[in-house]
Tab-separated table of C-alpha atoms in Angstrom:
chain	number	residue	atom	x	y	z
A	3	MET	CA	39.810	26.994	-12.561
A	4	THR	CA	37.846	24.178	-13.682
A	5	PHE	CA	35.877	22.540	-10.735
A	6	TYR	CA	38.030	19.188	-10.171
A	7	ASP	CA	41.070	22.219	-9.320
A	8	MET	CA	38.877	23.368	-6.897
A	9	LEU	CA	37.747	21.188	-4.893
A	10	ALA	CA	41.017	19.865	-4.942
A	11	MET	CA	42.353	22.883	-3.603
A	12	SER	CA	40.005	23.152	-0.871
A	13	ILE	CA	40.760	19.495	0.059
A	14	GLY	CA	44.266	20.418	0.365
A	15	ASN	CA	44.122	23.562	2.170
A	16	LEU	CA	41.674	21.427	4.679
A	17	TRP	CA	43.887	19.090	4.977
A	18	ARG	CA	47.767	21.864	5.664
A	19	ARG	CA	45.266	22.506	9.371
A	20	LYS	CA	43.732	19.101	10.419
A	21	LEU	CA	43.269	19.740	13.790
A	22	ARG	CA	41.172	22.753	13.013
A	23	THR	CA	39.233	21.084	10.144
A	24	PHE	CA	38.600	17.856	12.527
A	25	LEU	CA	36.974	19.945	15.585
A	26	THR	CA	34.994	22.297	12.516
A	27	LEU	CA	33.545	19.234	11.464
A	28	LEU	CA	32.802	18.412	14.749
A	29	GLY	CA	31.164	20.734	15.466
A	30	VAL	CA	28.885	20.508	12.045
A	31	LEU	CA	28.581	16.512	12.979
A	32	ILE	CA	26.802	17.219	16.645
A	33	GLY	CA	24.435	19.993	15.199
A	34	THR	CA	23.628	17.445	12.427
A	35	SER	CA	22.991	14.808	14.504
A	36	SER	CA	21.107	16.716	16.574
A	37	ILE	CA	18.126	18.178	14.247
A	38	VAL	CA	18.007	14.604	12.626
A	39	ALA	CA	17.870	12.822	16.287
A	40	MET	CA	15.263	15.625	17.518
A	41	LEU	CA	12.899	15.309	14.393
A	42	SER	CA	13.714	11.377	13.536
A	43	ILE	CA	11.724	10.882	17.451
A	44	ALA	CA	9.181	13.332	16.114
A	45	LEU	CA	8.634	11.380	13.118
A	46	GLY	CA	8.990	7.862	15.513
A	47	MET	CA	6.439	9.162	17.912
A	48	LYS	CA	3.893	9.927	15.345
A	49	GLU	CA	4.325	7.228	13.287
A	50	MET	CA	3.409	5.190	16.181
A	51	VAL	CA	0.802	7.609	17.264
A	52	LEU	CA	-1.295	7.270	13.717
A	53	ALA	CA	-0.889	3.193	13.607
A	54	GLU	CA	-2.801	3.632	17.123
A	55	TYR	CA	-5.334	5.462	15.530
A	56	SER	CA	-5.746	3.126	12.253
A	57	GLN	CA	-6.638	0.394	14.485
A	58	PHE	CA	-10.106	1.803	14.726
A	59	GLY	CA	-10.239	3.217	10.929
A	60	SER	CA	-9.090	5.100	8.709
A	61	ALA	CA	-9.306	8.588	8.221
A	62	THR	CA	-11.023	8.411	4.870
A	63	GLN	CA	-13.864	5.472	6.406
A	64	ILE	CA	-17.375	6.541	8.534
A	65	THR	CA	-19.298	4.169	10.673
A	66	VAL	CA	-22.457	4.316	9.909
A	67	SER	CA	-25.535	2.900	12.855
A	68	GLU	CA	-28.871	2.898	13.085
A	69	GLY	CA	-30.475	6.058	13.657
A	70	TYR	CA	-32.704	7.432	16.914
A	71	SER	CA	-36.357	8.456	16.534
A	72	GLU	CA	-37.865	12.118	17.959
A	73	ASP	CA	-37.895	10.459	21.596
A	74	ASN	CA	-34.502	9.439	21.791
A	75	SER	CA	-35.296	6.169	21.184
A	76	ASN	CA	-34.632	3.435	18.591
A	77	LYS	CA	-37.594	1.537	18.984
A	78	GLY	CA	-41.027	1.257	16.454
A	79	ASN	CA	-38.787	3.836	13.606
A	80	ASP	CA	-38.257	1.102	10.728
A	81	ALA	CA	-36.666	3.681	8.736
A	82	LEU	CA	-33.794	4.369	10.796
A	83	LYS	CA	-32.703	0.555	10.975
A	84	LEU	CA	-29.496	-0.283	8.820
A	85	THR	CA	-31.601	-2.485	6.327
A	86	GLU	CA	-30.610	-3.546	3.344
A	87	SER	CA	-32.589	-1.410	0.714
A	88	ASN	CA	-31.245	1.811	3.463
A	89	ILE	CA	-28.017	0.683	3.073
A	90	LYS	CA	-28.341	0.891	-0.598
A	91	SER	CA	-29.210	4.479	-0.412
A	92	PHE	CA	-25.024	5.415	0.587
A	93	GLU	CA	-23.946	4.264	-2.677
A	94	GLY	CA	-25.520	7.239	-4.384
A	95	LEU	CA	-24.148	9.104	-2.284
A	96	GLU	CA	-21.259	11.244	-4.193
A	97	HIS	CA	-17.835	11.085	-2.735
A	98	VAL	CA	-18.572	7.019	-1.492
A	99	VAL	CA	-16.714	4.805	-2.984
A	100	GLY	CA	-17.438	1.365	-1.002
A	101	MET	CA	-19.305	0.042	1.683
A	102	GLU	CA	-19.049	-3.154	4.372
A	103	PRO	CA	-21.974	-3.948	6.888
A	104	SER	CA	-21.249	-6.433	9.398
A	105	ILE	CA	-23.335	-8.056	11.324
A	106	ASN	CA	-22.970	-9.126	15.139
A	107	LEU	CA	-23.657	-11.370	18.123
A	108	ASP	CA	-22.533	-11.350	21.142
A	109	LEU	CA	-21.871	-14.451	22.489
A	110	THR	CA	-21.021	-16.574	25.989
A	111	ILE	CA	-18.577	-19.623	25.680
A	112	THR	CA	-17.989	-22.665	28.198
A	113	GLN	CA	-15.633	-25.009	28.210
A	114	GLY	CA	-14.947	-27.590	31.154
A	115	HIS	CA	-15.855	-25.123	34.300
A	116	TYR	CA	-14.582	-21.908	32.111
A	117	THR	CA	-16.803	-19.412	30.530
A	118	GLY	CA	-16.114	-16.069	28.813
A	119	TRP	CA	-17.515	-13.691	26.185
A	120	THR	CA	-16.611	-12.461	23.279
A	121	ARG	CA	-18.748	-11.180	19.694
A	122	LEU	CA	-19.149	-13.146	16.614
A	123	CYS	CA	-18.470	-10.447	13.694
A	124	GLY	CA	-19.608	-11.357	9.799
A	125	VAL	CA	-17.346	-9.509	8.009
A	126	SER	CA	-16.390	-9.394	3.778
A	127	LYS	CA	-14.449	-12.264	2.226
A	128	GLU	CA	-11.727	-9.258	2.130
A	129	SER	CA	-11.792	-8.495	5.197
A	130	LEU	CA	-11.266	-11.986	6.645
A	131	LYS	CA	-8.073	-11.801	3.965
A	132	LYS	CA	-6.559	-8.570	5.753
A	133	LYS	CA	-5.906	-10.659	9.121
A	134	GLU	CA	-2.569	-11.558	9.890
A	135	ILE	CA	-2.952	-14.809	11.069
A	136	GLY	CA	-0.699	-16.025	14.461
A	137	GLU	CA	-1.583	-19.761	14.808
A	138	GLY	CA	-3.806	-21.794	12.178
A	139	ARG	CA	-5.554	-20.493	9.259
A	140	LEU	CA	-8.277	-18.180	7.779
A	141	PRO	CA	-12.104	-19.774	7.619
A	142	ASP	CA	-12.772	-21.587	4.450
A	143	SER	CA	-15.795	-23.054	4.687
A	144	ASN	CA	-19.246	-22.858	2.622
A	145	ASN	CA	-21.338	-25.321	5.203
A	146	PRO	CA	-24.050	-23.315	6.513
A	147	ASN	CA	-23.915	-26.543	9.070
A	148	LYS	CA	-21.049	-25.111	10.961
A	149	LEU	CA	-19.590	-21.850	10.799
A	150	GLU	CA	-15.702	-21.557	10.380
A	151	VAL	CA	-14.002	-18.128	12.524
A	152	LEU	CA	-10.843	-16.754	13.368
A	153	MET	CA	-10.499	-16.211	17.058
A	154	GLY	CA	-8.934	-12.575	17.758
A	155	ASN	CA	-6.029	-12.464	19.811
A	156	THR	CA	-7.232	-11.221	23.151
A	157	VAL	CA	-10.542	-13.459	23.554
A	158	LEU	CA	-9.100	-16.113	25.952
A	159	THR	CA	-8.040	-13.295	28.853
A	160	ASN	CA	-11.837	-12.559	28.505
A	161	PHE	CA	-12.699	-16.335	29.947
A	162	TYR	CA	-13.039	-17.137	34.381
A	163	ASP	CA	-13.358	-20.044	36.375
A	164	ASP	CA	-16.576	-20.330	37.319
A	165	ARG	CA	-15.589	-22.010	40.838
A	166	ASP	CA	-13.840	-18.387	41.945
A	167	MET	CA	-14.758	-15.592	39.102
A	168	GLU	CA	-13.307	-12.909	41.424
A	169	ASN	CA	-9.791	-14.747	41.781
A	170	SER	CA	-9.820	-16.054	38.132
A	171	GLY	CA	-8.483	-14.782	34.680
A	172	TYR	CA	-5.881	-13.617	33.029
A	173	TYR	CA	-6.101	-9.969	34.765
A	174	SER	CA	-5.798	-11.599	38.426
A	175	THR	CA	-3.238	-14.263	37.937
A	176	GLY	CA	-1.267	-13.453	34.841
A	177	GLU	CA	-1.688	-16.768	33.080
A	178	LEU	CA	-3.912	-17.806	30.468
A	179	PRO	CA	-6.781	-20.435	31.258
A	180	ASP	CA	-6.820	-23.862	30.558
A	181	VAL	CA	-9.043	-23.628	27.673
A	182	ASP	CA	-8.343	-24.112	23.717
A	183	LEU	CA	-11.364	-23.816	21.189
A	184	MET	CA	-9.113	-24.737	18.688
A	185	LYS	CA	-9.214	-28.189	19.296
A	186	LYS	CA	-11.662	-28.829	22.359
A	187	VAL	CA	-15.424	-28.905	21.932
A	188	PHE	CA	-16.870	-25.722	23.488
A	189	ASN	CA	-20.485	-24.455	24.042
A	190	ALA	CA	-21.144	-21.184	22.274
A	191	THR	CA	-24.562	-19.200	23.258
A	192	SER	CA	-26.199	-16.316	22.082
A	193	TYR	CA	-29.436	-14.756	23.760
A	194	ASN	CA	-32.411	-14.996	21.175
A	195	GLU	CA	-35.103	-12.496	22.213
A	196	ASN	CA	-36.807	-13.202	18.805
A	197	ALA	CA	-37.250	-17.143	19.930
A	198	VAL	CA	-41.106	-18.353	20.100
A	199	GLU	CA	-40.464	-21.994	21.789
A	200	PRO	CA	-38.077	-23.946	22.313
A	201	THR	CA	-35.736	-27.061	19.963
A	202	SER	CA	-34.541	-30.191	21.195
A	203	ASP	CA	-31.887	-30.287	23.566
A	204	THR	CA	-28.651	-32.160	23.240
A	205	THR	CA	-25.465	-32.137	25.191
A	206	SER	CA	-21.783	-32.261	23.972
A	207	GLU	CA	-19.015	-34.126	25.428
A	208	GLU	CA	-15.563	-31.808	26.047
A	209	GLY	CA	-12.659	-32.938	24.205
A	210	LYS	CA	-14.137	-33.775	20.640
A	211	GLU	CA	-12.963	-31.939	17.578
A	212	GLU	CA	-16.786	-29.992	16.456
A	213	SER	CA	-19.418	-29.397	18.719
A	214	ASP	CA	-23.236	-30.437	17.772
A	215	ASP	CA	-25.801	-28.822	15.599
A	216	THR	CA	-27.610	-25.308	16.913
A	217	VAL	CA	-29.863	-25.924	20.048
A	218	SER	CA	-32.212	-23.934	21.674
A	219	GLU	CA	-32.791	-24.405	25.740
A	220	THR	CA	-35.508	-21.971	27.502
A	221	ASP	CA	-33.638	-19.350	29.578
A	222	SER	CA	-35.136	-18.474	33.133
A	223	SER	CA	-34.996	-14.425	33.108
A	224	GLY	CA	-38.236	-14.642	30.717
A	225	GLU	CA	-41.659	-16.889	28.978
A	226	ASP	CA	-40.585	-15.282	25.672
A	227	ALA	CA	-36.241	-15.021	25.862
A	228	TYR	CA	-34.491	-18.109	24.832
A	229	ILE	CA	-30.886	-19.029	24.483
A	230	VAL	CA	-29.616	-20.127	21.574
A	231	ARG	CA	-25.814	-22.189	20.804
A	232	ILE	CA	-24.077	-20.962	17.684
A	233	SER	CA	-22.278	-23.844	15.915
A	234	MET	CA	-18.820	-23.313	15.155
A	235	LYS	CA	-15.501	-23.943	14.797
A	236	VAL	CA	-12.041	-22.002	15.379
A	237	THR	CA	-9.752	-22.480	12.567
A	238	GLY	CA	-7.172	-20.193	13.251
A	239	VAL	CA	-5.925	-17.127	15.922
A	240	VAL	CA	-4.926	-13.475	15.012
A	241	LYS	CA	-1.794	-12.564	15.294
A	242	GLY	CA	-0.779	-10.725	18.053
A	243	THR	CA	-0.506	-11.720	21.959
A	244	PRO	CA	-2.954	-11.885	24.727
A	245	ASP	CA	-1.661	-8.273	25.459
A	246	GLU	CA	-1.917	-6.768	22.591
A	247	TYR	CA	-5.398	-4.825	22.613
A	248	SER	CA	-7.359	-3.539	19.592
A	249	MET	CA	-10.990	-2.466	18.762
A	250	ASP	CA	-11.294	-6.437	17.276
A	251	SER	CA	-9.027	-8.532	19.152
A	252	ASP	CA	-11.463	-9.849	21.882
A	253	SER	CA	-13.309	-11.103	18.821
A	254	MET	CA	-14.251	-14.013	16.857
A	255	PHE	CA	-14.747	-13.080	12.473
A	256	VAL	CA	-16.640	-15.453	10.154
A	257	ASP	CA	-17.668	-14.375	6.083
A	258	ILE	CA	-20.554	-12.736	6.325
A	259	ASP	CA	-22.381	-14.683	3.716
A	260	GLN	CA	-21.812	-17.675	5.556
A	261	LEU	CA	-23.257	-16.105	8.264
A	262	LYS	CA	-26.229	-15.641	6.970
A	263	ALA	CA	-26.789	-18.895	5.079
A	264	TYR	CA	-26.148	-20.463	8.650
A	265	LEU	CA	-28.829	-18.294	10.456
A	266	THR	CA	-31.337	-18.598	7.365
A	267	LYS	CA	-30.807	-22.472	7.866
A	268	ASN	CA	-31.032	-23.466	11.518
A	269	PHE	CA	-33.339	-20.486	12.413
A	270	LYS	CA	-37.488	-19.859	11.532
A	271	LYS	CA	-38.295	-16.094	10.215
A	272	GLY	CA	-38.413	-14.241	12.729
A	273	GLN	CA	-36.569	-16.174	15.240
A	274	ILE	CA	-33.097	-15.478	13.833
A	275	PRO	CA	-30.948	-14.643	16.636
A	276	GLY	CA	-29.465	-10.557	16.788
A	277	GLN	CA	-32.322	-9.695	14.009
A	278	PRO	CA	-35.277	-7.264	15.157
A	279	LYS	CA	-38.720	-6.724	14.271
A	280	ASN	CA	-40.414	-4.184	13.354
A	281	SER	CA	-42.584	-1.244	14.578
A	282	LYS	CA	-45.819	-3.683	13.712
A	283	GLY	CA	-43.940	-6.637	15.856
A	284	LYS	CA	-42.961	-8.868	12.928
A	285	PRO	CA	-39.933	-9.834	11.101
A	286	PHE	CA	-38.051	-7.367	8.587
A	287	ASN	CA	-37.786	-9.235	4.900
A	288	GLU	CA	-34.691	-8.299	4.593
A	289	TRP	CA	-31.579	-8.331	6.862
A	290	VAL	CA	-30.501	-5.613	9.576
A	291	TYR	CA	-27.154	-4.727	10.089
A	292	ASN	CA	-25.406	-3.934	13.246
A	293	GLN	CA	-22.619	-1.164	11.511
A	294	VAL	CA	-21.948	-0.406	7.862
A	295	THR	CA	-18.355	0.918	7.358
A	296	VAL	CA	-18.404	3.914	4.298
A	297	GLU	CA	-15.479	4.231	2.455
A	298	VAL	CA	-14.804	8.140	0.893
A	299	ASP	CA	-12.819	8.877	-1.704
A	300	ASP	CA	-10.744	11.333	-0.458
A	301	SER	CA	-10.201	12.280	3.676
A	302	GLU	CA	-11.111	16.020	2.188
A	303	ASN	CA	-14.820	15.055	1.218
A	304	VAL	CA	-15.352	12.761	4.837
A	305	ASP	CA	-17.347	15.837	6.053
A	306	SER	CA	-19.545	16.581	3.677
A	307	VAL	CA	-20.851	12.474	3.535
A	308	LEU	CA	-20.554	12.532	6.962
A	309	GLN	CA	-23.319	15.293	7.695
A	310	THR	CA	-24.943	13.946	4.787
A	311	ILE	CA	-25.263	10.429	6.601
A	312	GLN	CA	-26.652	12.237	9.580
A	313	ASP	CA	-29.304	14.537	8.089
A	314	MET	CA	-30.969	11.057	7.240
A	315	GLY	CA	-30.959	10.574	10.609
A	316	PHE	CA	-28.147	7.667	10.904
A	317	GLN	CA	-25.798	7.788	13.447
A	318	ALA	CA	-22.202	8.594	11.773
A	319	SER	CA	-18.772	8.972	13.231
A	320	SER	CA	-15.075	9.210	11.750
A	321	ASN	CA	-11.704	9.238	13.154
A	322	LYS	CA	-10.681	11.858	10.532
A	323	GLU	CA	-10.778	14.409	13.465
A	324	LEU	CA	-9.119	12.695	15.574
A	325	ILE	CA	-6.290	11.696	13.190
A	326	GLU	CA	-6.122	15.102	12.279
A	327	SER	CA	-6.040	16.281	15.396
A	328	ALA	CA	-3.025	13.793	16.528
A	329	GLN	CA	-1.256	15.064	13.034
A	330	GLN	CA	-1.561	18.947	14.621
A	331	MET	CA	-0.145	17.891	18.290
A	332	ILE	CA	2.796	15.569	16.485
A	333	GLY	CA	3.683	18.553	13.901
A	334	ILE	CA	3.979	21.466	17.030
A	335	VAL	CA	6.073	18.649	18.747
A	336	GLU	CA	8.339	18.309	15.393
A	337	LEU	CA	9.280	22.350	15.124
A	338	VAL	CA	9.972	22.465	18.843
A	339	LEU	CA	12.290	19.608	18.709
A	340	GLY	CA	13.548	21.067	15.017
A	341	ALA	CA	13.901	24.638	17.207
A	342	ILE	CA	16.409	22.525	19.283
A	343	GLY	CA	18.456	20.867	16.868
A	344	MET	CA	18.634	24.052	14.734
A	345	ILE	CA	20.379	26.019	17.596
A	346	ALA	CA	23.019	23.289	18.480
A	347	PHE	CA	23.555	23.271	13.884
A	348	LEU	CA	23.859	27.553	14.783
A	349	VAL	CA	26.647	27.119	16.413
A	350	ALA	CA	28.161	24.761	14.426
A	351	ALA	CA	27.663	27.134	11.612
A	352	ILE	CA	29.528	29.736	13.631
A	353	GLY	CA	32.699	27.429	13.963
A	354	ILE	CA	32.568	27.321	10.569
A	355	ALA	CA	32.865	31.230	10.041
A	356	ASN	CA	35.042	31.644	12.555
A	357	THR	CA	37.087	28.982	10.939
A	358	MET	CA	36.564	30.378	7.154
A	359	MET	CA	37.389	33.908	8.441
A	360	MET	CA	40.618	32.801	10.722
A	361	SER	CA	41.732	31.017	6.825
A	362	THR	CA	41.339	34.411	5.112
A	363	TYR	CA	43.547	36.208	7.658
A	364	GLU	CA	46.116	33.445	7.318
A	365	ARG	CA	46.150	33.392	3.608
A	366	THR	CA	46.142	36.840	3.139
A	367	LYS	CA	49.855	36.861	1.142
A	368	GLU	CA	48.439	33.898	-1.311
A	369	ILE	CA	45.259	35.413	-1.765
A	370	GLY	CA	47.327	38.733	-3.043
A	371	VAL	CA	49.206	36.290	-5.465
A	372	MET	CA	46.160	34.315	-6.854
A	373	LYS	CA	44.757	38.262	-7.724
A	374	VAL	CA	48.685	39.212	-9.141
A	375	LEU	CA	48.666	36.294	-11.029
A	376	GLY	CA	45.281	36.744	-12.998
A	377	CYS	CA	43.159	34.566	-10.688
A	378	ASP	CA	39.038	35.897	-10.945
A	379	MET	CA	37.332	37.290	-8.654
A	380	LYS	CA	34.582	34.692	-8.409
A	381	ASP	CA	37.366	31.849	-8.634
A	382	ILE	CA	38.928	33.231	-5.077
A	383	ARG	CA	35.493	33.256	-3.796
A	384	MET	CA	34.299	30.064	-4.690
A	385	LEU	CA	37.189	28.557	-3.166
A	386	PHE	CA	36.556	29.771	0.387
A	387	LEU	CA	33.011	29.170	-0.665
A	388	SER	CA	33.857	25.625	-1.460
A	389	GLU	CA	35.931	24.248	1.511
A	390	ALA	CA	33.579	26.046	3.568
A	391	GLY	CA	30.443	23.997	1.490
A	392	PHE	CA	33.238	20.835	1.904
A	393	ILE	CA	33.242	21.034	5.693
A	394	GLY	CA	29.677	21.267	5.785
A	395	PHE	CA	29.050	18.371	3.453
A	396	ILE	CA	31.526	15.810	5.177
A	397	GLY	CA	30.218	16.742	8.581
A	398	GLY	CA	26.810	16.564	7.574
A	399	VAL	CA	27.101	12.789	6.136
A	400	ALA	CA	29.696	11.956	9.495
A	401	GLY	CA	26.252	13.333	11.261
A	402	LEU	CA	23.674	11.553	9.922
A	403	VAL	CA	25.911	8.127	9.881
A	404	PHE	CA	26.102	8.417	13.507
A	405	THR	CA	22.333	9.319	14.690
A	406	MET	CA	21.653	6.673	11.781
A	407	THR	CA	23.592	4.398	13.802
A	408	LEU	CA	22.406	5.089	17.574
A	409	SER	CA	18.570	5.663	15.934
A	410	ALA	CA	19.149	1.606	14.606
A	411	ILE	CA	20.744	0.902	19.010
A	412	ALA	CA	17.282	2.335	20.258
A	413	ASN	CA	15.031	0.639	17.981
A	414	ILE	CA	16.208	-2.514	18.997
A	415	PHE	CA	16.814	-1.519	22.855
A	416	TYR	CA	12.704	-0.188	22.562
A	417	ALA	CA	11.292	-2.614	21.563
A	418	ALA	CA	12.602	-5.332	23.510
A	419	TYR	CA	11.141	-2.865	25.909
A	420	ALA	CA	8.003	-2.846	24.273
A	421	ALA	CA	7.956	-6.245	24.175
A	422	SER	CA	8.245	-6.573	27.711
A	423	GLN	CA	5.185	-4.182	28.615
A	424	PRO	CA	2.176	-5.218	29.002
A	425	GLY	CA	-0.315	-3.040	26.064
A	426	MET	CA	2.572	-2.099	24.291
A	427	SER	CA	3.741	-5.552	22.537
A	428	GLY	CA	1.826	-5.112	19.097
A	429	LEU	CA	2.994	-1.456	18.293
A	430	ASP	CA	5.334	-0.936	15.081
A	431	ALA	CA	8.079	-0.474	18.301
A	432	ARG	CA	10.435	2.288	16.243
A	433	ILE	CA	10.924	5.343	18.743
A	434	SER	CA	13.231	7.147	16.327
A	435	VAL	CA	12.226	7.243	12.447
A	436	ILE	CA	14.351	8.323	9.571
A	437	PRO	CA	13.166	8.336	6.264
A	438	TRP	CA	15.071	9.113	2.919
A	439	TRP	CA	13.808	12.370	2.241
A	440	LEU	CA	15.687	13.688	6.065
A	441	VAL	CA	18.648	12.139	4.939
A	442	LEU	CA	19.253	13.904	1.735
A	443	GLY	CA	17.588	16.805	2.980
A	444	ALA	CA	20.357	16.490	6.495
A	445	ILE	CA	23.649	16.582	4.073
A	446	VAL	CA	21.759	19.221	1.686
A	447	PHE	CA	20.806	21.438	4.583
A	448	ALA	CA	24.568	20.680	6.204
A	449	THR	CA	25.850	21.955	2.890
A	450	LEU	CA	23.835	24.735	1.818
A	451	MET	CA	24.331	26.479	5.665
A	452	GLY	CA	28.154	25.461	5.746
A	453	MET	CA	28.932	27.206	1.868
A	454	LEU	CA	26.498	30.294	3.658
A	455	ALA	CA	28.541	30.590	6.570
A	456	GLY	CA	31.992	30.770	4.537
A	457	TYR	CA	30.101	33.446	2.666
A	458	PHE	CA	31.661	36.962	4.334
A	459	PRO	CA	34.765	35.258	4.879
A	460	ALA	CA	34.715	34.325	0.957
A	461	ASN	CA	33.981	37.568	0.338
A	462	ARG	CA	36.407	39.368	2.041
A	463	ALA	CA	38.955	37.402	0.492
A	464	MET	CA	37.984	38.517	-2.490
A	465	LYS	CA	37.851	42.008	-1.690
A	466	LEU	CA	41.485	42.755	-1.013
A	467	SER	CA	43.460	44.597	-2.589
A	468	PRO	CA	46.140	42.760	-4.441
A	469	LEU	CA	49.567	44.754	-2.978
A	470	ALA	CA	48.102	45.409	0.653
A	471	ALA	CA	47.711	41.496	0.431
A	472	ILE	CA	51.714	41.114	-1.133
A	473	ARG	CA	53.295	43.118	1.346
A	474	ASN	CA	51.167	41.685	3.999
A	475	GLU	CA	53.457	39.928	6.804
């Protein structure tokens, strides 16, 4: 008996008992849908959690900051500053494949009667290019006299009306302040503890396209402390709404090489904002960075590199443990949800076994005739197995199509819900994820489970006595 003959006979036998076949298929459909739906929800949760954690660095990145001395102070310990020469020592470590230093300046921004705060982050050109732009363009300027910066999507939420600080601001009113940093002039100032004497003072007029040059103004907080004005132009805004918060959403970004050129040109050595002095009170002869991100070749090697950097005296941390802990927790959820779905499928498998067992009783005489005519025992068993497998296959495909339809509808509604909730609109809002391997696995699993459920009825059909089967009424 050829494969096609067996397939045709299986379909014919199932078609003769339409209602019973349909009810059995319905059970397989429900079982397959249960397993796929449960696993797809678990995978959707995993995707959202990992996407949330990825905003704070991948599992192969280590964040390094300056170390502390034995008295738990970072003062007077020049060897633990993130100087250019110190961070070069990281390059020689085994498994380290890249580094990215950054310089950060805390800024106070004023426009009209609004005041806000942000952080200016000097990052590499590669990091800037990875930012998604929602409005405007990426910074692209080699002019050391004026910085071109990219603004984070939540920067404007940090502004308050100076006339009523308690009852103004985005989180009090739900409305963004009347501030336009891309078109109107604004003053960005930073506290400079290294300033020695104030320079010339100039003022700017609101409504101009660009701000004035760098200005230092005397700060009343101390005789040797000054407020410096940083001249810059916002060229674009990071993609996202004011509620889509991430680690850097309230910062501004600039090419680190342009920032260093700007600071070098506009400030004297020893008076550059954000650059510390050594234990002798003199400026360093090289740049000192606030943070360095070290890239490791594989997450398996993160712990060893992390320990090595910590042994060197620097502070270092990684998201690896946090991400792995989240993955383990989601893995448990996957097992629980998968087990719930498996119970429904086992009920369907019992239905297939019952259908096939009833079929062997009803077709006893047919089985006896086949044996008398010389049909091979294995062919008889394969006939019943193919009928059971066909029920599993059709039920699995139907269940998969049904679940994928529900998954698409659920994702549409969840995306609409997430977009309306503060803090959720930035998420990759898919509550159900059905990857290709789950599609293939569901079909194969349903088919194999169908054949397994039909194995014992098929064995009974194969072992029936031909004469007894023919005499059966």
